[in-house]
XYZ file of C-alpha atoms in Angstrom:
277
model
C 0.556 23.340 -7.454
C -0.992 23.406 -4.116
C 1.453 21.141 -2.518
C 5.291 20.824 -2.010
C 7.789 17.970 -2.523
C 10.744 17.467 -0.317
C 13.396 14.910 -0.549
C 15.096 13.432 2.419
C 17.421 10.550 3.331
C 16.745 8.150 6.365
C 18.638 5.245 7.641
C 17.447 1.908 6.784
C 18.802 -1.696 7.233
C 20.233 -1.568 3.632
C 21.904 1.895 4.330
C 20.640 5.419 3.428
C 17.223 5.550 1.694
C 15.566 8.235 -0.091
C 11.921 9.333 0.917
C 9.816 11.720 -1.132
C 7.478 13.882 1.332
C 4.479 15.516 -0.207
C 2.644 18.045 1.847
C -0.023 20.646 1.212
C 0.943 24.219 1.310
C 0.148 26.236 4.266
C 0.100 25.497 7.984
C -1.548 22.123 9.305
C -4.700 22.406 10.964
C -4.967 21.464 14.647
C -4.237 18.719 15.776
C -2.609 17.815 12.457
C -3.013 16.145 9.067
C -3.483 12.411 8.255
C 0.048 10.759 7.475
C 0.120 8.309 4.758
C 2.974 5.969 3.947
C 2.467 5.218 0.237
C 4.412 2.372 -1.360
C 5.036 2.191 -5.012
C 4.303 -0.794 -7.121
C 6.373 -2.568 -9.761
C 6.080 -6.311 -8.850
C 8.884 -5.856 -6.259
C 11.334 -5.831 -9.077
C 10.932 -2.181 -10.553
C 9.536 1.159 -9.780
C 10.542 4.140 -7.941
C 9.023 6.636 -5.470
C 8.335 9.172 -8.053
C 5.481 6.852 -9.190
C 3.403 8.735 -6.462
C 2.799 11.382 -8.853
C 0.739 9.132 -10.973
C -0.871 7.177 -8.201
C -3.816 7.847 -6.142
C -1.790 9.071 -3.202
C -1.059 12.441 -4.791
C -4.671 13.018 -4.792
C -4.805 12.615 -1.107
C -2.307 15.501 -0.853
C -3.915 17.802 -3.455
C -7.587 17.071 -2.698
C -7.735 15.752 0.961
C -5.005 17.502 2.769
C -2.875 14.586 3.640
C 0.963 14.374 3.954
C 2.288 11.384 1.892
C 5.705 9.893 2.475
C 6.999 7.463 -0.531
C 9.972 5.346 0.193
C 12.728 4.328 -2.325
C 12.767 0.794 -0.797
C 15.281 -1.871 -2.189
C 14.031 -3.743 -5.341
C 14.440 -7.488 -5.388
C 17.141 -7.435 -7.997
C 19.296 -5.669 -5.307
C 17.996 -7.538 -2.162
C 15.133 -10.058 -2.117
C 12.670 -10.284 0.841
C 12.653 -8.952 3.460
C 14.583 -5.967 2.389
C 11.612 -4.049 0.963
C 9.570 -4.864 4.053
C 12.240 -3.630 6.479
C 12.747 -0.388 4.360
C 9.033 0.309 4.441
C 9.181 -0.250 8.193
C 11.850 2.174 8.447
C 9.830 4.752 6.608
C 6.757 4.167 8.845
C 8.865 4.759 11.947
C 10.246 7.919 10.368
C 6.701 9.124 9.741
C 5.691 8.385 13.399
C 8.938 9.832 14.940
C 8.598 13.042 12.775
C 4.914 13.467 12.988
C 4.997 16.812 14.757
C 7.591 18.316 12.336
C 5.565 16.969 9.247
C 2.259 18.421 10.704
C 0.864 14.813 10.931
C -1.282 13.423 13.567
C 0.692 10.377 15.015
C -2.652 8.749 16.003
C -3.732 8.766 12.459
C -1.061 7.083 10.378
C -2.114 5.083 7.285
C -0.499 2.890 4.821
C -1.386 2.094 1.260
C 0.195 1.303 -2.146
C -0.669 -0.152 -5.531
C 0.106 -3.691 -6.688
C 3.325 -4.836 -4.993
C 3.140 -1.644 -3.024
C -0.407 -2.811 -1.849
C 1.222 -6.159 -0.980
C 3.958 -4.388 1.100
C 1.213 -2.238 2.802
C -0.633 -5.398 3.799
C 2.555 -7.307 4.963
C 3.583 -4.064 7.019
C 0.310 -4.082 8.718
C 0.919 -7.805 9.783
C 4.436 -7.040 10.627
C 3.505 -4.033 12.916
C 0.758 -5.837 14.576
C 2.727 -8.839 15.451
C 5.814 -7.140 16.802
C 3.959 -4.227 18.693
C 5.348 -1.682 16.415
C 3.786 1.508 14.818
C -0.098 1.345 15.205
C -1.618 1.896 11.879
C -5.108 3.541 11.660
C -6.177 2.399 8.066
C -4.798 0.551 5.173
C -5.283 1.133 1.280
C -3.766 -1.781 -0.502
C -5.058 -1.264 -4.136
C -5.064 -4.386 -6.428
C -2.455 -5.713 -4.229
C 0.079 -8.381 -4.927
C -0.476 -10.862 -2.084
C -0.364 -14.507 -3.119
C 2.840 -16.270 -4.277
C 0.653 -19.222 -5.342
C -1.542 -19.193 -8.405
C -5.238 -18.214 -7.917
C -8.174 -18.856 -10.177
C -7.445 -15.593 -11.766
C -3.612 -15.381 -11.762
C -3.361 -18.742 -13.309
C -3.350 -18.639 -17.055
C -3.835 -14.969 -17.171
C -2.839 -13.271 -20.444
C -4.119 -9.723 -19.605
C -1.964 -6.597 -20.689
C 0.387 -4.846 -18.144
C 0.611 -7.800 -15.717
C 0.040 -11.523 -16.404
C 0.901 -14.999 -15.130
C 4.439 -15.058 -16.649
C 5.322 -11.832 -15.248
C 3.872 -12.712 -11.885
C 5.731 -16.032 -11.628
C 9.153 -14.149 -12.392
C 8.499 -11.352 -10.009
C 7.653 -13.657 -7.251
C 10.709 -15.947 -7.870
C 12.867 -12.856 -7.727
C 11.371 -11.570 -4.607
C 11.386 -15.006 -2.595
C 14.732 -16.368 -3.813
C 16.509 -17.580 -0.742
C 13.245 -18.220 1.091
C 13.371 -21.984 2.154
C 10.302 -24.022 3.172
C 6.938 -22.224 4.005
C 6.602 -18.549 2.622
C 6.038 -16.270 5.572
C 3.056 -14.101 5.638
C 5.205 -10.956 5.808
C 6.558 -11.842 2.329
C 3.260 -13.086 0.891
C 0.197 -11.738 3.100
C -2.052 -14.504 1.476
C -0.227 -16.904 3.686
C -1.477 -15.006 6.892
C -3.454 -17.384 9.007
C -4.971 -14.714 11.461
C -6.117 -11.301 10.235
C -7.562 -10.220 13.728
C -6.368 -6.845 14.905
C -5.239 -5.574 11.517
C -6.299 -2.126 10.400
C -9.562 -1.387 8.596
C -9.149 -1.586 4.910
C -10.277 -0.307 1.443
C -9.274 -1.549 -1.854
C -10.393 -1.833 -5.437
C -9.653 -4.099 -8.255
C -10.654 -5.160 -11.658
C -12.155 -8.523 -12.577
C -9.881 -9.148 -15.605
C -6.546 -8.743 -13.816
C -4.456 -11.420 -12.192
C -4.901 -10.087 -8.549
C -8.698 -10.036 -8.681
C -9.136 -13.353 -6.713
C -6.400 -12.697 -4.133
C -7.793 -9.205 -3.399
C -11.285 -10.514 -2.760
C -9.961 -13.224 -0.762
C -7.941 -10.793 1.533
C -10.929 -8.682 2.058
C -13.050 -11.671 2.985
C -10.420 -12.927 5.622
C -10.325 -9.334 7.155
C -14.129 -9.455 7.408
C -14.085 -13.022 8.932
C -11.636 -11.762 11.508
C -13.844 -8.822 12.492
C -12.107 -6.199 10.680
C -13.964 -3.631 8.708
C -12.982 -4.116 4.995
C -14.405 -2.747 1.723
C -13.743 -3.516 -1.958
C -14.841 -1.869 -5.042
C -14.912 -3.881 -8.189
C -14.516 -2.661 -11.717
C -15.517 -4.973 -14.753
C -12.994 -6.183 -17.436
C -10.181 -3.824 -16.930
C -6.439 -4.319 -16.931
C -3.942 -4.024 -13.973
C -3.351 -0.434 -12.803
C -6.007 0.887 -15.189
C -6.387 4.020 -12.956
C -2.833 5.001 -13.072
C -2.204 3.930 -16.791
C -5.366 5.193 -18.329
C -6.522 8.161 -16.040
C -8.499 9.750 -18.814
C -11.128 6.937 -18.809
C -14.380 7.762 -17.220
C -14.034 4.436 -15.079
C -10.722 5.623 -13.859
C -12.078 9.056 -12.720
C -14.869 7.162 -10.949
C -12.375 4.926 -9.139
C -10.400 7.945 -8.339
C -13.341 9.621 -6.668
C -14.438 6.779 -4.903
C -10.997 6.201 -3.485
C -10.995 9.798 -2.033
C -14.375 9.390 -0.523
C -13.352 6.211 1.232
C -10.319 8.050 2.414
C -12.093 10.929 3.736
C -14.554 8.839 5.453
C -11.608 6.745 7.059
C -10.030 10.025 8.165
C -13.129 11.020 10.002
C -13.486 7.408 11.640
C -10.298 5.759 12.340
C -7.487 6.475 14.746
C -4.785 4.439 16.484
C -3.090 5.825 19.369
C 0.741 4.799 19.476
C 1.673 2.397 22.243
C 4.295 4.604 23.866
C 1.501 7.208 24.585
C -0.815 4.851 26.172
C -1.577 4.762 29.801
């Protein structure tokens, strides 16, 4: 194995939180590696940071030389919105503050995740932008869970893995206690202004519930002047790349993801505000 895994514990609003830190073996090249906060999926109701080993993120470490941090954020059964978002914010701050020790460039911090993790990645980009927090160079919300309202593809969807019934249940658990208008930090599809968000890459399949909301997010980014790219795969179930990595289409999706990441690592940087003149 050409990378190492370390477990550490940081402080978060909910108390101590575990992080997995995946790093390539050997010294980091000057001026450092790309740092990636990767957020696991599971509909906000399930999942664990160890899912990173079956996600696209582990390939960023093995094949692209990135350092990946994966947080054990609070699931909605323990604490609903905004607990998960605040935990992910804490993990991102840890990545920035410990960039030198991790061998990471603090001007090239990226966020990504699959499904609910993709939704949290998009929400975190909004949160950091609005609050003048950590500057994010690039976002990779893969087939993200963004919209608490039914779309043309999440309505009456009976696909395997994730479908309308599970989606309704998961959103109800995550948003319990939210009164009135759902904030964009909970459901990024509610965001009215996407200007100033980081450039983005995602992929999604036509048969899964999140197809329409993924395309809508990419469209709104582009309309706001943000570079955003999406690859679409026909007729496949949710998280096909993770659950059926042996399929040729999954291998193509993984290879395309790595190419997009490598291109982003050459092009996108975001200098942290406390370093600006």
